[in-house]
XYZ file of C-alpha atoms in Angstrom:
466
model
C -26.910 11.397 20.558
C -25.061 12.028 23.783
C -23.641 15.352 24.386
C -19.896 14.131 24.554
C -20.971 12.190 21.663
C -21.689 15.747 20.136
C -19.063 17.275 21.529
C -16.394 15.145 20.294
C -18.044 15.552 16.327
C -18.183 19.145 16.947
C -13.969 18.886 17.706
C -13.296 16.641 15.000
C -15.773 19.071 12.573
C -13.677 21.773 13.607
C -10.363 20.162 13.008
C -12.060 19.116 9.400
C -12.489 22.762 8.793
C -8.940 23.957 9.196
C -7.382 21.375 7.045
C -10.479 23.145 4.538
C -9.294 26.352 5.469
C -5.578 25.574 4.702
C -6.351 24.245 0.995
C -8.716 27.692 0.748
C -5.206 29.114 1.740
C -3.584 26.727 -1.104
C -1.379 25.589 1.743
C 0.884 23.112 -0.077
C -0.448 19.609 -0.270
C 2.270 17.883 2.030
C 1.913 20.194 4.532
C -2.050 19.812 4.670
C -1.283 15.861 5.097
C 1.168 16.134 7.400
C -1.403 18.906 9.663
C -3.936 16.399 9.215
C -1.818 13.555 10.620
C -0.776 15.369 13.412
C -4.295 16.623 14.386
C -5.522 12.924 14.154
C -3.265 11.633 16.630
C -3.844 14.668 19.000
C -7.548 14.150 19.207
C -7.028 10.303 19.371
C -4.673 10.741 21.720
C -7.236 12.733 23.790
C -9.634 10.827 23.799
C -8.301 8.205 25.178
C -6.779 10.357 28.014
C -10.336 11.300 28.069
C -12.631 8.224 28.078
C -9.985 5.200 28.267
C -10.136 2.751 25.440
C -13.037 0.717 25.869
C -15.604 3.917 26.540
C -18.428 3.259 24.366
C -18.249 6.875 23.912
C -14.845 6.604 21.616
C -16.553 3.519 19.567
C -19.806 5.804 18.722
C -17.270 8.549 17.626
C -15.083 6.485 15.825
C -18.628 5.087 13.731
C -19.031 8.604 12.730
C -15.504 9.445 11.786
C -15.104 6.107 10.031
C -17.726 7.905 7.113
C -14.997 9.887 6.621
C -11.981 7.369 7.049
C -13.736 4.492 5.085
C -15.513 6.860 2.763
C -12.134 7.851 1.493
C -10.471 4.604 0.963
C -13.688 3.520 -0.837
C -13.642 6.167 -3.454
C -9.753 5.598 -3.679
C -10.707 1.731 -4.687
C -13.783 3.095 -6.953
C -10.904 5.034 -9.159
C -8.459 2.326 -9.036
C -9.889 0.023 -11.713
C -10.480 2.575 -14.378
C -7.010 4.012 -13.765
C -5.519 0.994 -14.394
C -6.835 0.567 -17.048
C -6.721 3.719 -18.971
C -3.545 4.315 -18.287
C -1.720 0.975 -19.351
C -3.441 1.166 -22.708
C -2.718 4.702 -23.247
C 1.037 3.878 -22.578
C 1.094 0.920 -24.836
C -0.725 2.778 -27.452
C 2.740 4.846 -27.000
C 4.854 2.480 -27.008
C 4.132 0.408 -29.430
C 6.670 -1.656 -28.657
C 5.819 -4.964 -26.903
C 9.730 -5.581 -26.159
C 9.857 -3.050 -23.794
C 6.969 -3.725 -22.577
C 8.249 -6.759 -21.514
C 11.780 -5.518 -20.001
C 9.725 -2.636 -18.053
C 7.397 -5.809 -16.354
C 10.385 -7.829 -15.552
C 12.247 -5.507 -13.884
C 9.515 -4.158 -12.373
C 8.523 -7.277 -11.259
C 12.310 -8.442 -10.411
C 12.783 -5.656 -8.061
C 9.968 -6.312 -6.048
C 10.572 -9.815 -5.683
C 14.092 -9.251 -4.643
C 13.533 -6.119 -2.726
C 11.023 -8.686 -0.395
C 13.901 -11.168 0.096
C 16.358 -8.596 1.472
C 13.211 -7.455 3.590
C 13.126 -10.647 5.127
C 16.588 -11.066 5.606
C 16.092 -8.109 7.848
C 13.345 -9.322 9.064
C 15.119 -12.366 10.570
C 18.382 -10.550 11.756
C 16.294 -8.036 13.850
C 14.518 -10.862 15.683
C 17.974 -12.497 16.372
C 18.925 -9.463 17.824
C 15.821 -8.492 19.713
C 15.674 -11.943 21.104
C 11.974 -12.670 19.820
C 10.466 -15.549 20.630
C 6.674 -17.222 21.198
C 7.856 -19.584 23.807
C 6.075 -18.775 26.832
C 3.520 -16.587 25.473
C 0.019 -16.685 26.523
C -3.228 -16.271 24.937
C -6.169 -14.074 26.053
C -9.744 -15.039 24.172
C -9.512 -12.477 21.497
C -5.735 -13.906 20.665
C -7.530 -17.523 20.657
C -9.830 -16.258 18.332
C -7.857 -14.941 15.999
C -5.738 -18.176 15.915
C -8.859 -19.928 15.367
C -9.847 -17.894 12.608
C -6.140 -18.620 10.674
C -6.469 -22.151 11.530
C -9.913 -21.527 9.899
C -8.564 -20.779 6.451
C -4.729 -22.577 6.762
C -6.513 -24.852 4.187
C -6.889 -22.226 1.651
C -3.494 -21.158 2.485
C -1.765 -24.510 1.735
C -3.312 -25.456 -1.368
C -1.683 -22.163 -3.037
C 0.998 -22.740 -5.395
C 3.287 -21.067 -7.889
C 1.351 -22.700 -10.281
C -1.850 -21.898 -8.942
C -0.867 -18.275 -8.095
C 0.123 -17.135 -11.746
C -2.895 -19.030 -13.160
C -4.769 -16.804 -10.996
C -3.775 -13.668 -12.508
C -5.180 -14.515 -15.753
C -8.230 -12.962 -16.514
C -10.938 -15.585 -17.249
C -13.666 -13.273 -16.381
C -12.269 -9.531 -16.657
C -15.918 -7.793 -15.851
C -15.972 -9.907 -12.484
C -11.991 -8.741 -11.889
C -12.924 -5.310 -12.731
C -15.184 -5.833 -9.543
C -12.116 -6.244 -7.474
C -14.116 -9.837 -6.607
C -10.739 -11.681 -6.542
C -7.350 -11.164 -4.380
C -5.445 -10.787 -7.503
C -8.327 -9.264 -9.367
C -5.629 -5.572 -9.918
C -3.346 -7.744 -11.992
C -5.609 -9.336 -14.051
C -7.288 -6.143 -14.670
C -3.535 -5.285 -15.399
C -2.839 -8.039 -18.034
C -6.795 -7.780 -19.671
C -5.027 -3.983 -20.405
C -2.392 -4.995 -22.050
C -3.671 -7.019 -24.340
C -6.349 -4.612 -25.280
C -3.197 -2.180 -25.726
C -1.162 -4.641 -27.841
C -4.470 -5.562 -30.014
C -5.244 -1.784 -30.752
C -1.425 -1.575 -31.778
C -1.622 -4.119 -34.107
C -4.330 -2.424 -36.412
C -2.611 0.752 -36.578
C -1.108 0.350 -39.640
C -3.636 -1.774 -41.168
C -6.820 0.173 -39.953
C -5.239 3.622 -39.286
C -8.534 5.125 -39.284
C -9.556 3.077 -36.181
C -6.850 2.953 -34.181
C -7.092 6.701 -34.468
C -10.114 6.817 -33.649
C -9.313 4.499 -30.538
C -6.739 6.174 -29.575
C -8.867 9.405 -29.582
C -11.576 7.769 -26.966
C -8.717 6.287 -24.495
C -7.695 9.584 -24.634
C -10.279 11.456 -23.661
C -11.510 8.287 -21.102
C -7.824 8.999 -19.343
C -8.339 12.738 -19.117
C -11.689 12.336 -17.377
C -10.505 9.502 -15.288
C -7.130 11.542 -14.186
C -9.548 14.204 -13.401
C -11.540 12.114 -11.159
C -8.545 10.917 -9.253
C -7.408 14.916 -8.583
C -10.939 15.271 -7.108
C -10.998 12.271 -4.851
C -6.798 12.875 -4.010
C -8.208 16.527 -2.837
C -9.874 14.292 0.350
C -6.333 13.215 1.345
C -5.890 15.173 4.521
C -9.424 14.622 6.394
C -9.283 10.672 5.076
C -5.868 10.880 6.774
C -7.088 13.044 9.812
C -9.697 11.022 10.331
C -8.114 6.977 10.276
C -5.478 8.290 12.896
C -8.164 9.675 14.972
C -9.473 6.223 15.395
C -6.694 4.143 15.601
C -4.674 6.132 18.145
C -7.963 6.313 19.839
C -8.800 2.455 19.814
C -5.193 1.120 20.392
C -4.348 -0.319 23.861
C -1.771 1.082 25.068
C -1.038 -2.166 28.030
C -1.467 -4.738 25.153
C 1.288 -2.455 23.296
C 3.563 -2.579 26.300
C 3.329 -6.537 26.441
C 5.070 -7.170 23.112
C 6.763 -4.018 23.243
C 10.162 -6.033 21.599
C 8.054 -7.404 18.647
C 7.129 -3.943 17.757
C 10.837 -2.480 18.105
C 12.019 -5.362 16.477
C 9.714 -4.830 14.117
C 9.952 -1.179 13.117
C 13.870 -1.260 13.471
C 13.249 -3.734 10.213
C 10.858 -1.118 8.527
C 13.229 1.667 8.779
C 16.499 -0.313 7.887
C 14.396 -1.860 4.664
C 13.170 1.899 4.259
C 16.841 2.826 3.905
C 17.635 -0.101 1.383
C 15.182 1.620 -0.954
C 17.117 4.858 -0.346
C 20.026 3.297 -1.164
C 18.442 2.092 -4.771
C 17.370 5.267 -5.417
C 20.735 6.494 -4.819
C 22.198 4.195 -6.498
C 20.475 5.233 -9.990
C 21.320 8.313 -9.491
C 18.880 10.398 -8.003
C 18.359 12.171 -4.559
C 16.919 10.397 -1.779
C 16.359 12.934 0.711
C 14.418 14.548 -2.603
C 12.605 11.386 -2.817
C 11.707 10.870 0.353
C 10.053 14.625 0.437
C 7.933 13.951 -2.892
C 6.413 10.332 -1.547
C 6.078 11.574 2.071
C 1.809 12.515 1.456
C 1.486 8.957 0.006
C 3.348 6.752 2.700
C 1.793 8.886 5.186
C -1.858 7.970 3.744
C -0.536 4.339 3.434
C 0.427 4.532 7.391
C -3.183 5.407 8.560
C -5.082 3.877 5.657
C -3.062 0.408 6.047
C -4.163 -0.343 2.208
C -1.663 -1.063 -0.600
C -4.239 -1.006 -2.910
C -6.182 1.864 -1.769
C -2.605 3.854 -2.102
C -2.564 3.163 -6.189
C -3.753 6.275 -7.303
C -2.202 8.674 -5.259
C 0.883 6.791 -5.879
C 0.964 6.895 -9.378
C -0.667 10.905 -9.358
C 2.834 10.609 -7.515
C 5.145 9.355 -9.839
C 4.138 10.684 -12.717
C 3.689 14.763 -11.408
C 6.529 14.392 -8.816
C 9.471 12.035 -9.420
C 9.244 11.745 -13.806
C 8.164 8.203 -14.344
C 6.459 7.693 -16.982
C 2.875 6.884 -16.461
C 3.069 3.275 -17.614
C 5.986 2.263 -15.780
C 4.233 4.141 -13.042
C 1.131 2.025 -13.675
C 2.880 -1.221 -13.353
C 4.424 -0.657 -10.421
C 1.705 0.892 -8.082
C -0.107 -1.972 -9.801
C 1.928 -4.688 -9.152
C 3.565 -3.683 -6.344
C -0.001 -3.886 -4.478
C -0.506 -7.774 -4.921
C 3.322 -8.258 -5.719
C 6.400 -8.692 -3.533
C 5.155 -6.448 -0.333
C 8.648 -5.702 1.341
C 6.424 -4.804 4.790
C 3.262 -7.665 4.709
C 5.313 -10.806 2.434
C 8.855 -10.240 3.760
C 9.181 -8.973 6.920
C 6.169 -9.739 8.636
C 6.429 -13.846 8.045
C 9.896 -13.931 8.312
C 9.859 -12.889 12.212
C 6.950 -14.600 12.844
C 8.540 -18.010 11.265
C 11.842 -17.635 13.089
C 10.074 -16.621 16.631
C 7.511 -19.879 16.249
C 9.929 -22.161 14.873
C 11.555 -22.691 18.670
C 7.940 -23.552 20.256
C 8.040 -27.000 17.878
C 11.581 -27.942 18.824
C 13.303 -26.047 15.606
C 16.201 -24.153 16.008
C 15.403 -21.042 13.114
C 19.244 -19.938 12.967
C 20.605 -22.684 10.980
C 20.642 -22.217 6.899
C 18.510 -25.342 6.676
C 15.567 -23.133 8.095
C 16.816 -19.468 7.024
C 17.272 -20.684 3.238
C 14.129 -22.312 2.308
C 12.641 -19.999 4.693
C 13.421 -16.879 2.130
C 12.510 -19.524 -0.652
C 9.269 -19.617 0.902
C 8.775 -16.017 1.103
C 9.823 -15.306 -2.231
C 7.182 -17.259 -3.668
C 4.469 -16.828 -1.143
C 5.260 -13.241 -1.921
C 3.480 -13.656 -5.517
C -0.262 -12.453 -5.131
C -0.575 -10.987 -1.495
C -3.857 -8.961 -1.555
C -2.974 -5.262 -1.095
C -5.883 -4.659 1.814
C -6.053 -4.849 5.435
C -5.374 -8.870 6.021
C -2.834 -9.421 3.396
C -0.147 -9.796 6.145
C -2.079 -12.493 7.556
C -2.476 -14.710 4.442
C 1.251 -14.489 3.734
C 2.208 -15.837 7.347
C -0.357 -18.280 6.871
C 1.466 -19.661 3.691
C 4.822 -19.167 4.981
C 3.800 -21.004 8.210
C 1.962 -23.813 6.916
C 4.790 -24.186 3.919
C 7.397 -24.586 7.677
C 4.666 -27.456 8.911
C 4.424 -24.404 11.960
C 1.553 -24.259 14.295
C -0.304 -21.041 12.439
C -2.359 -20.310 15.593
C 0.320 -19.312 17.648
C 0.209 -16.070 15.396
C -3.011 -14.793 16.977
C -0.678 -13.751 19.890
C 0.300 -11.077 18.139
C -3.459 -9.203 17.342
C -3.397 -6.575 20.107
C -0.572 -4.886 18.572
C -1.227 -6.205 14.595
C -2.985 -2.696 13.633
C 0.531 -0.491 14.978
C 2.763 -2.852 13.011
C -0.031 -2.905 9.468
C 0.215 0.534 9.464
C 4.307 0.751 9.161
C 4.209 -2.154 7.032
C 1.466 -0.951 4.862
C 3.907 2.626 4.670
C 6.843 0.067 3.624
C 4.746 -1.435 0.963
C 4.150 1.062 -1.055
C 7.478 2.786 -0.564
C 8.453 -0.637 -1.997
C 6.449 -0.206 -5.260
C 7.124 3.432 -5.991
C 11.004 2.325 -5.664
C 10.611 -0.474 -8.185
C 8.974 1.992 -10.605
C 11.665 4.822 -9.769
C 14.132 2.835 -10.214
C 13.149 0.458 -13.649
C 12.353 4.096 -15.004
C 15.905 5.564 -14.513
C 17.134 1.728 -15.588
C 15.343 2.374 -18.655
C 16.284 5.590 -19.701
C 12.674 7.011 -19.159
C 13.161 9.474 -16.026
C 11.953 12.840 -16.495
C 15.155 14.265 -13.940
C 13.845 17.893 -15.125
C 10.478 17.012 -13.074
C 12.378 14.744 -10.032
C 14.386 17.785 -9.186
C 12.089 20.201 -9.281
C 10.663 21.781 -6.018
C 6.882 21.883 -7.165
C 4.274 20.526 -4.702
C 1.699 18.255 -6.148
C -0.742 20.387 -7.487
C -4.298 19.349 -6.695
C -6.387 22.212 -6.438
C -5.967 23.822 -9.676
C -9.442 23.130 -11.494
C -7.172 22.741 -14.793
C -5.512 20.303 -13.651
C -6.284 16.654 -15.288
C -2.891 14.828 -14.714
């Protein structure tokens, strides 16, 4: 181990230890997140001030401080399965009513969908007006690559259908989905949930005794597995802290510069589709500058994480503590909303990329006969995205192939694809905690008592369970 090599751990163990002194403190959760952020990006950013980007002496750090990083996100995914789980059947056991079970999944599911078509429709206008366009572009090796690797598996990509999507989601094997072994293993482990749910409710009148006793063990299964979550959730700030460390460290800041438009163009989308959800939230009735305070933690672990999935937990510890959804509603959406209608990965993302490719074959992508089955495209292709690092690039690939568009030209883009995940990612999940916001409040469900209250999520209180 080489002394800067030592040196460097020694910084980033010292940063590690004020974000442990802070929640000693019981410095409020948001601001430990947001510290932890900020530190990440300073020693990132000094490092490669320090060493330049390519210094083998940033990759050995960034092995260490991706135990850390990766760790987290790992033992987010270990909780999300059981979470799921516990929590849709304790809901339904609740509900008992399989009517509004089936309004809360539509309009769940409804907003997302839509939400993903307005996202593209932004998507498209903000590459009109930042003049984007792959003509003329050239390809290093590593951008080759990469468009080798998505002509690679364009075949995969084109023989997904509507058909073949939805099919997937059923649950033919629910131990092997409980694995996470398939892209849309979350909702199958999602619909497996409800029918256990809807089963156990229909022996509660004829085997009271059971269903009680049922009831009694999902119980006490949720309690331990909301407890687990608060433990792992506690990790936020040095998982946070740590994954922008290394990717303000490892980004390049020339290869930036070259497709500096793409990535205006590209966040200008991100915050005008950011404001659309605002404007939902507003629209029901609520606050949004409230909202946006209570989901900040969670889009900011989203942002350096760049995994929808991974974000499940904390989103729905979220919704449930912070903003008064209900836990089911809160459930479906984190749920869905991670495989389902990704405003950031399945609507913007494709869109540009569609509309600045289009003109390399001789297609002019401003007419309505691209624009319109264009957003028919994305629409569907939105349907069963995987909510990890590489979703984006499946959901081009469909969207793409679906246009008869050469797929490889995307690999121009990878230099700057990490900077654009990470806002994207942030939009994502923004996306699915305003679908369960807002079907909550269309439902009647919203706790406003809790939305309007000025309490911090609470995570270091050894009582705590929910």
């Amino acid at each position: 181990m080489s002394p800067l090599l030592i040196l460097n751990l020694s910084v980033a163990l010292a940063a590690c230890f004020l974000l442990y002194r802070m929640q000693a403190a019981h410095a409020s959760f948001t601001r430990r997140v947001f510290t932890g952020l900020g530190l990440g990006v300073l020693l990132g950013a000094a490092f490669q001030l320090l060493y330049g980007t390519a210094s083998p002496v940033i990759t050995e750090t960034n092995a260490y401080l991706d135990i850390i990083g990766t760790g987290y996100v790992s033992l987010l995914k270990m909780i999300i399965m059981p979470l799921i789980m516990v929590s849709i059947i304790s809901a339904i056991l609740k509900l008992r009513d399989a009517s509004s079970l089936g309004k809360i999944s539509a309009l769940t599911v409804g907003i997302l969908i839509t939400t993903t078509i307005v996202a593209a429709g932004i998507g498209i206008a903000m590459a009109k007006l930042f003049g984007l366009t792959a003509v003329g572009l050239t390809a290093t090796a590593a951008e080759v690559a990469r468009g080798e690797y998505m002509q690679g598996n364009l075949a995969a990509a084109q023989g997904i259908s509507l058909p073949s999507m939805i099919l997937s989601f059923i649950p033919a094997n629910p131990f092997l989905d409980m694995t996470g072994a398939r892209k849309t293993s979350t909702i199958a482990v999602v619909i497996f949930s409800i029918f256990i749910g809807i089963s156990a409710t229909g022996i509660a009148k004829k085997m009271p005794e059971i269903f009680d006793s049922f009831g009694h063990f999902i119980k006490v299964a949720h309690v331990i597995v909301m407890r687990m979550v608060t433990l792992v959730l506690r990790l936020t700030p040095f998982g946070v802290f740590a994954m922008m460390t290394m990717v303000v460290a490892g980004s390049k800041p020339d290869d930036i510069a070259k497709l500096i438009s793409f990535v205006a163009a590209s966040y200008s989308a991100l915050i005008l589709m950011f404001c659309v959800h605002l404007l939902l939230i507003s629209a029901v009735g609520l606050n949004p500058v409230r909202f946006v305070k209570k989901i900040f933690p969670v889009l900011a672990f989203a942002f350096s994480s760049r995994t929808s999935a991974g974000s499940i937990p904390m989103s729905v510890q979220t919704q449930t503590t912070r903003l008064g959804t209900p836990e089911g509603i809160a459930n479906f959406a984190a749920s869905f909303g991670s495989t389902i209608g990704q405003n950031g990965c399945a609507g913007i993302y494709p869109a540009m990329l569609a509309v600045m490719i289009a003109p390399t074959v001789g297609i002019d992508p401003w007419t309505m006969s691209f624009i319109v089955p264009l957003l028919a495209i994305i629409a569907v292709g939105s349907v069963g995205v995987a909510g990890v690092g590489g979703g984006a690039t499946f959901a081009a690939l469909i969207v793409l192939s679906s246009l008869d568009l050469p797929v490889a030209l995307a690999g121009l883009l990878i230099s700057i694809e990490p900077l654009i995940d990470m806002g994207r990612t942030a939009l994502n999940v923004s996306g699915s905690i305003t679908a369960g916001t807002v079907t909550s409040r269309v439902m009647g469900q919203t706790d406003v008592a809790v939305f309007n209250s000025d309490a911090e999520l609470n995570l270091d209180s050894d009582e705590q369970v929910a």
